[in-house]
CSV table of C-alpha atoms in Angstrom, one decimal:
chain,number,residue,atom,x,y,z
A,1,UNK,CA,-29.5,3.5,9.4
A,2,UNK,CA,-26.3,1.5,11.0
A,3,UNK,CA,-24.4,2.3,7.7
A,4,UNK,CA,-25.7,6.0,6.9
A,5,UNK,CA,-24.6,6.6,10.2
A,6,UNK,CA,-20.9,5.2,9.2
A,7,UNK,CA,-21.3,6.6,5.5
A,8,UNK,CA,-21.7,10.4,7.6
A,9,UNK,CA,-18.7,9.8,9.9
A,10,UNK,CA,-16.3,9.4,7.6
A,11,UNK,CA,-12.7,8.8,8.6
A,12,UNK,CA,-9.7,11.3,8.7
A,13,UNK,CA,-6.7,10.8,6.8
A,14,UNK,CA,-3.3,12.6,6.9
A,15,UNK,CA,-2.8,13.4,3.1
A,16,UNK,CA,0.7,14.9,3.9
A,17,UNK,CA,1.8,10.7,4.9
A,18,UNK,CA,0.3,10.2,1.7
A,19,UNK,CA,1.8,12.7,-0.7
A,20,UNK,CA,5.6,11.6,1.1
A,21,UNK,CA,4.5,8.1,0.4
A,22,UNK,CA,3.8,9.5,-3.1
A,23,UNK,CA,7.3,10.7,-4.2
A,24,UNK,CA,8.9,7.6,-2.2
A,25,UNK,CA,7.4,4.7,-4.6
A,26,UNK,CA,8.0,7.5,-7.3
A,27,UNK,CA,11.8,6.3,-7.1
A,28,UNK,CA,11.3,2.7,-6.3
A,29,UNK,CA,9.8,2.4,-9.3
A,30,UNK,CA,12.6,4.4,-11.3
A,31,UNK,CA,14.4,1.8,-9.6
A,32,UNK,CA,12.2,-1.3,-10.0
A,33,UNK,CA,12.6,-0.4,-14.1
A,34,UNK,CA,16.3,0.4,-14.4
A,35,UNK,CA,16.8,-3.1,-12.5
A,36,UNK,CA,14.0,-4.7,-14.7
A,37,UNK,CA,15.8,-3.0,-17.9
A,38,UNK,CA,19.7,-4.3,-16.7
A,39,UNK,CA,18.3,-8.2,-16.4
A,40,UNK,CA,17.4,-8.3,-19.6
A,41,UNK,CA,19.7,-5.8,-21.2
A,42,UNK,CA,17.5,-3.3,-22.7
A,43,UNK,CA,14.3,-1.7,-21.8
A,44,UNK,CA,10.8,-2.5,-22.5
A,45,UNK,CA,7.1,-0.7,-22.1
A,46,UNK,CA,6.3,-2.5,-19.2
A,47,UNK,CA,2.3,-1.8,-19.4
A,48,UNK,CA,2.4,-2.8,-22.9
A,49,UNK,CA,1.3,-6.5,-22.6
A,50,UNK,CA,2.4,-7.5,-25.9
A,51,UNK,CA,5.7,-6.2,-25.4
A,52,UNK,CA,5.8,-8.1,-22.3
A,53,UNK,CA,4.4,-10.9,-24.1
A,54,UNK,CA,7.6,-10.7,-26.9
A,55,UNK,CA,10.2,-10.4,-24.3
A,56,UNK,CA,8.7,-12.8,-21.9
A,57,UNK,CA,7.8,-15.7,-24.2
A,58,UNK,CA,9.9,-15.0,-27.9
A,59,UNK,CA,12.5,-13.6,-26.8
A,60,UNK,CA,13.8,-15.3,-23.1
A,61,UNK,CA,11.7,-18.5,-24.0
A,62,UNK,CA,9.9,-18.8,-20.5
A,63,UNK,CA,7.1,-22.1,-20.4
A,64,UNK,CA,3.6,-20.5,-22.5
A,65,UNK,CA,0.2,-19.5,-20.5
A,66,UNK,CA,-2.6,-19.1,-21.8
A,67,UNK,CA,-3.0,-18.1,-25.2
A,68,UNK,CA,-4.7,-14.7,-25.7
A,69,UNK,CA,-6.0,-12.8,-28.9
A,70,UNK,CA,-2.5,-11.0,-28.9
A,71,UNK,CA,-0.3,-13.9,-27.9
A,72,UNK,CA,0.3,-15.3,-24.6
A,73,UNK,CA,-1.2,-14.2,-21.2
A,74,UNK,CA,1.1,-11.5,-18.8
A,75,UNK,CA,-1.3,-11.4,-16.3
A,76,UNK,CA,-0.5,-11.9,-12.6
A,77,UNK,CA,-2.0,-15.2,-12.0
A,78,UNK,CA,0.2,-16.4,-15.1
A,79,UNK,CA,3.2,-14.7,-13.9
A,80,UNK,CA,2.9,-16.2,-10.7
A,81,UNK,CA,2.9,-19.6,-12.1
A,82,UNK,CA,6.5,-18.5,-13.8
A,83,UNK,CA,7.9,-16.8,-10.7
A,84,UNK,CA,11.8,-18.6,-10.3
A,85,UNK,CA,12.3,-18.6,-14.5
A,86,UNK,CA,13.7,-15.4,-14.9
A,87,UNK,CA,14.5,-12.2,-12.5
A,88,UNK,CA,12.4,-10.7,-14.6
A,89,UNK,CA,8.8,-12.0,-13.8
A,90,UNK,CA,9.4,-10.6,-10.0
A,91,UNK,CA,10.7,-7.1,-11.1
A,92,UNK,CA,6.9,-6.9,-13.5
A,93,UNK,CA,4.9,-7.8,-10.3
A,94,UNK,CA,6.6,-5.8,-8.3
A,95,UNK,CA,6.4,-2.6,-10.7
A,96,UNK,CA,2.7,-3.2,-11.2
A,97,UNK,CA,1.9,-4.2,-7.6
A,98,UNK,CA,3.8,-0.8,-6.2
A,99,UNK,CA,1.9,0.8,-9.5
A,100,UNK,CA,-1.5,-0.2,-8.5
A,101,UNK,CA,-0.9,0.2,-4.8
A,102,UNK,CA,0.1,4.3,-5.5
A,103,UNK,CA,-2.8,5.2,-8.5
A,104,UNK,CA,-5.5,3.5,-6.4
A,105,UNK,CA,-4.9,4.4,-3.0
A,106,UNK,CA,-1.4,6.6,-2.8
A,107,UNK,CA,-2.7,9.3,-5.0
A,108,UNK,CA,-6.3,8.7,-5.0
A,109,UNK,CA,-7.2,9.1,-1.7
A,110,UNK,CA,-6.2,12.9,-0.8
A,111,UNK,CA,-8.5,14.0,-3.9
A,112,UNK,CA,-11.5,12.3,-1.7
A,113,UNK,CA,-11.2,14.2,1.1
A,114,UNK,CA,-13.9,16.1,1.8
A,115,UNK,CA,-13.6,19.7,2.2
A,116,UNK,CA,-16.1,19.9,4.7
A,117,UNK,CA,-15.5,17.2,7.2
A,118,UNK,CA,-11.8,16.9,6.1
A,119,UNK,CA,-12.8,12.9,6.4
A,120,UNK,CA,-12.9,10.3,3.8
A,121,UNK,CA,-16.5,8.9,3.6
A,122,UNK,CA,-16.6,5.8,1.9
A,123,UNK,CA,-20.5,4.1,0.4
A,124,UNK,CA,-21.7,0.5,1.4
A,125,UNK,CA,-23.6,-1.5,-0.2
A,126,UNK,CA,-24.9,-4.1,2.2
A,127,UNK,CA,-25.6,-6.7,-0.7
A,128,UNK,CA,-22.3,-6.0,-2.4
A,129,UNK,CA,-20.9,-9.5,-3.6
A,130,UNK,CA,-23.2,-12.7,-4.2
A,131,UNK,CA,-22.5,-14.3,-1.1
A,132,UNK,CA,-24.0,-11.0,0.9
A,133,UNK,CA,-20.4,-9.7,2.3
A,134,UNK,CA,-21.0,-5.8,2.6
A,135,UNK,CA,-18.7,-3.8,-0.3
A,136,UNK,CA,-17.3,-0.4,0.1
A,137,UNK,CA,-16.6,2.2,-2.7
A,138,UNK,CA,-15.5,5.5,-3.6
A,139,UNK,CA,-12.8,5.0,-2.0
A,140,UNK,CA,-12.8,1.1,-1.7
A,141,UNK,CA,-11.6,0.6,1.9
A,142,UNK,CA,-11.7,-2.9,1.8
A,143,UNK,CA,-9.2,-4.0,-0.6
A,144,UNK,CA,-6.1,-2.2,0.6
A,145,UNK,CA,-3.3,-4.7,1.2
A,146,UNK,CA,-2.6,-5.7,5.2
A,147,UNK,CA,-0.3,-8.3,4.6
A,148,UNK,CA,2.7,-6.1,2.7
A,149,UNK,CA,4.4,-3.4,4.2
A,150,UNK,CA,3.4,-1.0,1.2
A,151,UNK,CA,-0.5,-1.6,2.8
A,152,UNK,CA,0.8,-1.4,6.3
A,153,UNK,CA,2.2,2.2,5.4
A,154,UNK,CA,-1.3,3.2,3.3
A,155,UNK,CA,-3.4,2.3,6.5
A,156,UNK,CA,-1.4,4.8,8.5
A,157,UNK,CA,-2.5,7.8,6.8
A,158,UNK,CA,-6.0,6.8,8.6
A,159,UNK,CA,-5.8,8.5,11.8
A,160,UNK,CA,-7.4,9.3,14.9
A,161,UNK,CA,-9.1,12.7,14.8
A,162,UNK,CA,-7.6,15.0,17.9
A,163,UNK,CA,-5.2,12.1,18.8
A,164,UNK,CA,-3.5,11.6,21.2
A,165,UNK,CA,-6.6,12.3,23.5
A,166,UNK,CA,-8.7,9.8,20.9
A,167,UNK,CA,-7.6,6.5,19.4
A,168,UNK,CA,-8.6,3.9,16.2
A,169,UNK,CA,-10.0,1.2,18.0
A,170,UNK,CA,-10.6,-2.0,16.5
A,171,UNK,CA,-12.5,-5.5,16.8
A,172,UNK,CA,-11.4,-8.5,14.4
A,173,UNK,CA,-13.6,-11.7,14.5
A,174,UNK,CA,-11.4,-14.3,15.2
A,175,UNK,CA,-11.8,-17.2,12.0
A,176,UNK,CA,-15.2,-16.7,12.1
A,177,UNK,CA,-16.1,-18.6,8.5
A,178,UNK,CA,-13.9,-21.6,9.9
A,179,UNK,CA,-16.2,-21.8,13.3
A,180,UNK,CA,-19.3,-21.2,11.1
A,181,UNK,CA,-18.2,-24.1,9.0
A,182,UNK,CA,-17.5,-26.1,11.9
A,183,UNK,CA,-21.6,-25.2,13.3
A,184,UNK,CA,-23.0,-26.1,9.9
A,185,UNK,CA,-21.0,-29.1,9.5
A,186,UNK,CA,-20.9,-30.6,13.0
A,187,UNK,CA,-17.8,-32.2,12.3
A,188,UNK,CA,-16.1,-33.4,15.6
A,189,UNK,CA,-12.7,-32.9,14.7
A,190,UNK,CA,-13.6,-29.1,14.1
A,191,UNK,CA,-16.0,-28.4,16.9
A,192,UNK,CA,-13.2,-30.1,19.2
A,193,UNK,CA,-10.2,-28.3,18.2
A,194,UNK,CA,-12.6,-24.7,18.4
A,195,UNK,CA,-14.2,-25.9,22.1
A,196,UNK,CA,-10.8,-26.5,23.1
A,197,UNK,CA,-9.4,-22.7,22.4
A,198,UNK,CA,-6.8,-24.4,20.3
A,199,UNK,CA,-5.5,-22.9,17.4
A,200,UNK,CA,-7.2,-24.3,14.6
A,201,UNK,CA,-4.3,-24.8,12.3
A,202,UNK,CA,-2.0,-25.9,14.2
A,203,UNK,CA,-4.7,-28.0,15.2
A,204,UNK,CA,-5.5,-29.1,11.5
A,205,UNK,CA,-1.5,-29.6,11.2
A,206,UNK,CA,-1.2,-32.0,13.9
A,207,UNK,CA,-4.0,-34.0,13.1
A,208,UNK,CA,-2.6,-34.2,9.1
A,209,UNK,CA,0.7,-35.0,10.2
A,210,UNK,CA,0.2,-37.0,13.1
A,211,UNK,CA,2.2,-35.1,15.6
A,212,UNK,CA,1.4,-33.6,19.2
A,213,UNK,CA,0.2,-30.1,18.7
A,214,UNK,CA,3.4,-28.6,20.4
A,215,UNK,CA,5.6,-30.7,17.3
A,216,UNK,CA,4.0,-28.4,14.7
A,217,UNK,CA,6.4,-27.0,12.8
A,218,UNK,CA,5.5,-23.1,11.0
A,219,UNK,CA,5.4,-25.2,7.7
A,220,UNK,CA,3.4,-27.7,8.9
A,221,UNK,CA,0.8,-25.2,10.0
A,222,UNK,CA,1.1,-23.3,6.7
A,223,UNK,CA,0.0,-25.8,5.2
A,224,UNK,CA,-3.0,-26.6,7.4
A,225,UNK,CA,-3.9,-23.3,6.9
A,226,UNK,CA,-4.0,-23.3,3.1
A,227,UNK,CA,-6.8,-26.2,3.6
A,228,UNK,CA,-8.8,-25.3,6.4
A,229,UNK,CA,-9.2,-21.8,4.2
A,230,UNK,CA,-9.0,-23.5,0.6
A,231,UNK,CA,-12.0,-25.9,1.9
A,232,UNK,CA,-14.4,-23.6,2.3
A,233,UNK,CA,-13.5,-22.0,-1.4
A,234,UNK,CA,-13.1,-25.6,-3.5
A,235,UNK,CA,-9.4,-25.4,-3.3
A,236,UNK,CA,-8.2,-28.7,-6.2
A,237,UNK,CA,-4.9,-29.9,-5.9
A,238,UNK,CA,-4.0,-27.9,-8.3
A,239,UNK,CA,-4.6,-24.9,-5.9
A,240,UNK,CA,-2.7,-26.7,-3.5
A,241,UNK,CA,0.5,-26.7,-5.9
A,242,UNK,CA,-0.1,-23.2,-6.5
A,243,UNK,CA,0.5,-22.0,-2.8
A,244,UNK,CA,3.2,-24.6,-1.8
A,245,UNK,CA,5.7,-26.3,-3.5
A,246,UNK,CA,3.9,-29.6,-3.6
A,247,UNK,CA,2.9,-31.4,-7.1
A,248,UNK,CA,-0.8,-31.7,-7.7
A,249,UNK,CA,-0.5,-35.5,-7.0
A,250,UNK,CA,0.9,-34.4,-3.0
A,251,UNK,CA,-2.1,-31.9,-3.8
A,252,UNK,CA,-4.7,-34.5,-4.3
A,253,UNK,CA,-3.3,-36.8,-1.3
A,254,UNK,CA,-3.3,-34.0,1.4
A,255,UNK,CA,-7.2,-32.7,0.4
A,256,UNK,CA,-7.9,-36.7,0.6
A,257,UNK,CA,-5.9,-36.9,4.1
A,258,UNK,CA,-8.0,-33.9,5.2
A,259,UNK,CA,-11.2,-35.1,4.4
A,260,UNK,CA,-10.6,-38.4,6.4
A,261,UNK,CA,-9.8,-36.0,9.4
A,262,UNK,CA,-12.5,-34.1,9.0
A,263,UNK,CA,-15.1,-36.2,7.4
A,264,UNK,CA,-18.3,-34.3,9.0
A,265,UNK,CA,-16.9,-31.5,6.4
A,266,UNK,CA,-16.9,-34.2,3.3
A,267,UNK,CA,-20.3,-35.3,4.3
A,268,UNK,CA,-21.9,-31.8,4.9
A,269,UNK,CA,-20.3,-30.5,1.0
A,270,UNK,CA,-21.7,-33.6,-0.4
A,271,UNK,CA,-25.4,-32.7,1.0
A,272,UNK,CA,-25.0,-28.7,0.5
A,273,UNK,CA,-24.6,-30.3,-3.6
A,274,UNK,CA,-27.4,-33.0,-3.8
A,275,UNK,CA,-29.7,-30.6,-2.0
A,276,UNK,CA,-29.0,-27.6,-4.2
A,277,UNK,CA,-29.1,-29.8,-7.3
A,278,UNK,CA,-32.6,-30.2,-6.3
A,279,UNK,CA,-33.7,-26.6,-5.2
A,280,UNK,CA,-30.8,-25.0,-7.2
A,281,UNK,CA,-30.2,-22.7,-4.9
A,282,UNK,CA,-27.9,-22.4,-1.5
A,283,UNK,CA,-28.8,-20.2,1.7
A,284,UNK,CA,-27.4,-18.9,4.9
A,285,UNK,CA,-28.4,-20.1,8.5
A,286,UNK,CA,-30.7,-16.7,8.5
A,287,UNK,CA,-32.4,-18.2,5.0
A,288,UNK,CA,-30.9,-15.6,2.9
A,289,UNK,CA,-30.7,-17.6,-0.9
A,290,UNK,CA,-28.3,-17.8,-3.8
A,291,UNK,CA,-29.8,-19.3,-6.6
A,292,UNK,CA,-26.9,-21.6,-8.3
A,293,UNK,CA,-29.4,-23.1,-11.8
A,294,UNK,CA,-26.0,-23.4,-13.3
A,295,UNK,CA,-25.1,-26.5,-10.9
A,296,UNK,CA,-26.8,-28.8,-13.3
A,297,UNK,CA,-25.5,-27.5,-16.5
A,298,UNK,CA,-23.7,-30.3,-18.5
A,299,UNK,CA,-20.9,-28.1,-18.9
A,300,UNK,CA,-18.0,-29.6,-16.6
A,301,UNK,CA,-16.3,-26.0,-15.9
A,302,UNK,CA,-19.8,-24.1,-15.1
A,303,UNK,CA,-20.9,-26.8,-13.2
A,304,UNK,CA,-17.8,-26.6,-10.5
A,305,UNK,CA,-17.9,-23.3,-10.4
A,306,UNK,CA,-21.7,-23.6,-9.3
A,307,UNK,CA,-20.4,-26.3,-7.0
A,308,UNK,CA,-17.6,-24.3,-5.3
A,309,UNK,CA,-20.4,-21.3,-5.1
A,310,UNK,CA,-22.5,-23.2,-3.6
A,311,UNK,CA,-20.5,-24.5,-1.0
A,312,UNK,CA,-18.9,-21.1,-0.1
A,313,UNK,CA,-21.9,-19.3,0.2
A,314,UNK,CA,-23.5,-20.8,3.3
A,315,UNK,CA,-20.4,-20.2,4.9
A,316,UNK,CA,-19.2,-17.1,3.8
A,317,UNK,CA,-23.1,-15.5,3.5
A,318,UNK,CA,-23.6,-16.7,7.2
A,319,UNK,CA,-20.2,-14.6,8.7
A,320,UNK,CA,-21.7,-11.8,6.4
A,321,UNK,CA,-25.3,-11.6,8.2
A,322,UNK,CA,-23.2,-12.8,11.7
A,323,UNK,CA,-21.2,-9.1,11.2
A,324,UNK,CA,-24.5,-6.8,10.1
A,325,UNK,CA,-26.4,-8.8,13.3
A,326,UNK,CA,-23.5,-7.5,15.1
A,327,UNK,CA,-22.5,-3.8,13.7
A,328,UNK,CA,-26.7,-3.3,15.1
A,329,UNK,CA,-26.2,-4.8,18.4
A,330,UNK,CA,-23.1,-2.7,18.5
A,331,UNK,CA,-24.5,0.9,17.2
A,332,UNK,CA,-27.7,0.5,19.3
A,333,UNK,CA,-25.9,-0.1,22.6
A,334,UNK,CA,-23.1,2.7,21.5
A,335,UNK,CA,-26.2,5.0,21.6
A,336,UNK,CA,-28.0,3.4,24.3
A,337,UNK,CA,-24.6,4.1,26.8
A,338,UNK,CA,-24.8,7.9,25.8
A,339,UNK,CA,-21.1,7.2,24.1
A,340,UNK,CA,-18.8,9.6,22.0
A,341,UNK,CA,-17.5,6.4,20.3
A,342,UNK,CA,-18.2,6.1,16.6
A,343,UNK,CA,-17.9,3.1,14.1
A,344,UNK,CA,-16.6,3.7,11.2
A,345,UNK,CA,-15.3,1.2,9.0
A,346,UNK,CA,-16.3,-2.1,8.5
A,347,UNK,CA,-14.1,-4.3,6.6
A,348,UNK,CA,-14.8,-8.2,5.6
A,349,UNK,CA,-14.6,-9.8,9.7
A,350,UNK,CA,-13.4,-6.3,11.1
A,351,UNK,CA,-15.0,-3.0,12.6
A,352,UNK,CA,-12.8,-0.1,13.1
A,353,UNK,CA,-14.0,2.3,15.9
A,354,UNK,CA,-12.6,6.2,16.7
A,355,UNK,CA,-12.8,5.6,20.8
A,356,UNK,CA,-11.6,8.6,23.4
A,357,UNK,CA,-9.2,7.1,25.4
A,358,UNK,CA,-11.6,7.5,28.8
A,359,UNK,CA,-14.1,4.8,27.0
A,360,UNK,CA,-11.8,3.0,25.7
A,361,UNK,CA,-12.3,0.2,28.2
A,362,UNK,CA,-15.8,0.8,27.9
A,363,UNK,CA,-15.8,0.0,24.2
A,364,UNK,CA,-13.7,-3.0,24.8
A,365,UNK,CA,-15.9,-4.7,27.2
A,366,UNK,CA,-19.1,-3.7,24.6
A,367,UNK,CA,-17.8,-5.5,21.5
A,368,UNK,CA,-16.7,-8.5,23.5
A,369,UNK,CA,-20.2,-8.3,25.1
A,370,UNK,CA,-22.5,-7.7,21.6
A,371,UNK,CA,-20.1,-9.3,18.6
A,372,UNK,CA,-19.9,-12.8,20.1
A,373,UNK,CA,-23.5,-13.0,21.3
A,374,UNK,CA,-24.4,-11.8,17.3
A,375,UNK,CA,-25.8,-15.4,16.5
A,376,UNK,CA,-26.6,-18.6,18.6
A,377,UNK,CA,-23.6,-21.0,17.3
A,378,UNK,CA,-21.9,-24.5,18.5
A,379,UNK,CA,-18.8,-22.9,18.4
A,380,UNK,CA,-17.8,-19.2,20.2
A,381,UNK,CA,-17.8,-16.3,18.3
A,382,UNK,CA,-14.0,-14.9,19.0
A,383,UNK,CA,-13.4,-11.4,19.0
A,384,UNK,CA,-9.9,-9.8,19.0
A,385,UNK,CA,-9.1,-6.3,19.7
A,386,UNK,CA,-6.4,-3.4,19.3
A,387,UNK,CA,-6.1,0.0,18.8
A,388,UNK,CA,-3.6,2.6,18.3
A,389,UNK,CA,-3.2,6.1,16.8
A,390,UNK,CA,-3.5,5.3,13.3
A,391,UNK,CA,-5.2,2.2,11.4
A,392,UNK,CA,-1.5,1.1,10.6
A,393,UNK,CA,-0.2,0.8,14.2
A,394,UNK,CA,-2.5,-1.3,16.2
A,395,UNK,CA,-1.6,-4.0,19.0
């Protein structure tokens, strides 16, 4: 019911941000190709990938990927790996970043307005991925970019209907698989740094390092925060070279340090793998299953991705059931309180609200109230909140 009544509300969106937004990455593009064309000094079909595999690898002899059926790999995780070769590689994933950004959400979005409501109304699935995080389609809400300013800009065609007099309100959960890890683990370290309101990767870094928290440098904490979230996924050292400009033997060394900080996290991955060799499957604090068989398969590569699975899921399918606990406790008390205020958006550890600004402080104090209080945990359940006119222009 919690989601039908989110499904009907829809949100609004100002299609004339959208159609300006349009015609701007219409020129950057032009742009993006004419400078793409000038560094190698002639053009090229840039969504050909064997042309981009010719230029790339026969003709400006950049380091092979992959092989493929055609030649060698041009897609963006083996671009990324050749980042710094050649100006070209960043002018290709830029072109097909702003590409992507402008078919799938740019110009997509206006035509799914509904002339009705004049609101976008998106469909959840509640069991949408493996480890039980909700999904969103038609449009997909969940997947548009907040770190880049091209997503920032995207998010601010979401707007509050009769605004100024009504505002997007909304509540974040505050590292929420990093304190459930730190519940199901009951590693000191974590529960420590959590109980103590620090922040957990500066936290991390100071521990690694073996510095005072208030000597953490912004690289230092990078860092930490690569692990503490690479953890919970299986992160290798290679992964680790990937995302910083370590080797994979600096890799190896700083997974190793972290797991002598945090051993209680060592000790509980070990026993989420026996025990799941034995049952072959992996559940949430709430008993909700994933059933990993492949975990015993002789097969080195299937049997570490059944491992990395099987870690992540108790983690991330916990936060998943700790956010539909919360979106009822939330909906049920939003009718209780007789309030105009309607959720509408849920995405991954984030519910976005359309509030009138005389509740907005009532609003406030209700998801501080019902989102922490969602499950019984060691660790607090932070929630953050902001709101603004638009989705793109919250503090």
């Amino acid at each position: 019911p919690v989601l039908v009544t989110m499904q009907r509300h829809g949100i609004k969106l100002d299609a004339g941000i959208l159609h300006e937004m349009s015609r701007d990455l219409n020129q950057h593009l032009q742009q993006v190709e004419v400078d793409l064309y000038s560094s190698v000094g002639h053009s090229v079909n840039i969504n050909s990938p064997l042309q981009l595999s010719d230029l790339l690898f026969k003709e400006l002899g950049l380091p092979r990927t992959r092989r493929t059926k055609t030649g060698y790999s041009t897609d963006a995780s083996s671009l990324e790996i050749l980042k710094g070769f050649h100006p070209v590689v960043d002018k290709i994933l830029e072109y097909r970043q702003i590409s992507k950004l402008k078919s799938t959400y740019v110009d997509a979005l206006p035509e799914m307005i509904n002339p009705n409501t004049g609101r976008v109304h998106t469909s959840y699935n509640q069991t949408g991925s493996a480890t039980g995080r909700m999904s969103s389609s038609d449009p997909n809400l969940q997947n548009i970019p907040i770190r880049t300013e091209l997503g920032r800009q995207v998010r601010k065609a979401f707007v509050a209907e009769d605004a100024p007099n009504w505002l997007l309100f909304s509540a974040d959960y505050s590292q929420i698989e990093l304190r459930v890890l730190a519940h199901l683990s009951q590693d000191a370290g974590l529960l420590d740094a959590f109980r103590r309101g620090e922040d957990i990767h500066s936290s991390t870094a100071s521990l690694m390092f073996e510095v005072p928290i208030g000597q953490v440098t912004p690289d230092m904490r990078r860092i930490a925060k690569i692990l503490n979230f690479g953890v919970i996924y299986g992160i290798s050292p290679h992964g680790i070279a990937q995302q910083t400009e370590f080797s994979r033997e600096e890799g190896a060394r700083f997974i190793e340090s972290y797991f002598a900080k945090y051993p209680g996290i060592n000790e509980y991955m070990d026993t989420v793998k026996a025990k799941a060799r034995g049952t072959q499957y992996v559940e949430t604090l709430m008993h909700r299953r994933r059933f990993v068989p492949e975990i015993n398969s002789p097969n080195f590569n299937v049997r570490s991705g059944a491992e990395r699975a099987a870690i992540n899921m108790p983690v991330q399918g916990t936060a998943a059931d700790i956010m539909k606990l919360a979106m009822i406790r939330v909906q049920n008390r939003l009718e209780r309180e007789n309030l105009r205020s309607k959720m509408l958006l849920q995405v991954h550890d984030e519910l976005v609200f359309e509030v009138p600004q005389d509740e907005l402080e009532a609003v406030k104090e209700l998801v501080f109230d019902e989102m922490p209080a969602a499950m019984e945990m060691d660790v607090t359940l932070k929630v953050d909140a902001k709101w603004g006119s638009t989705w793109g222009d919250m503090e």
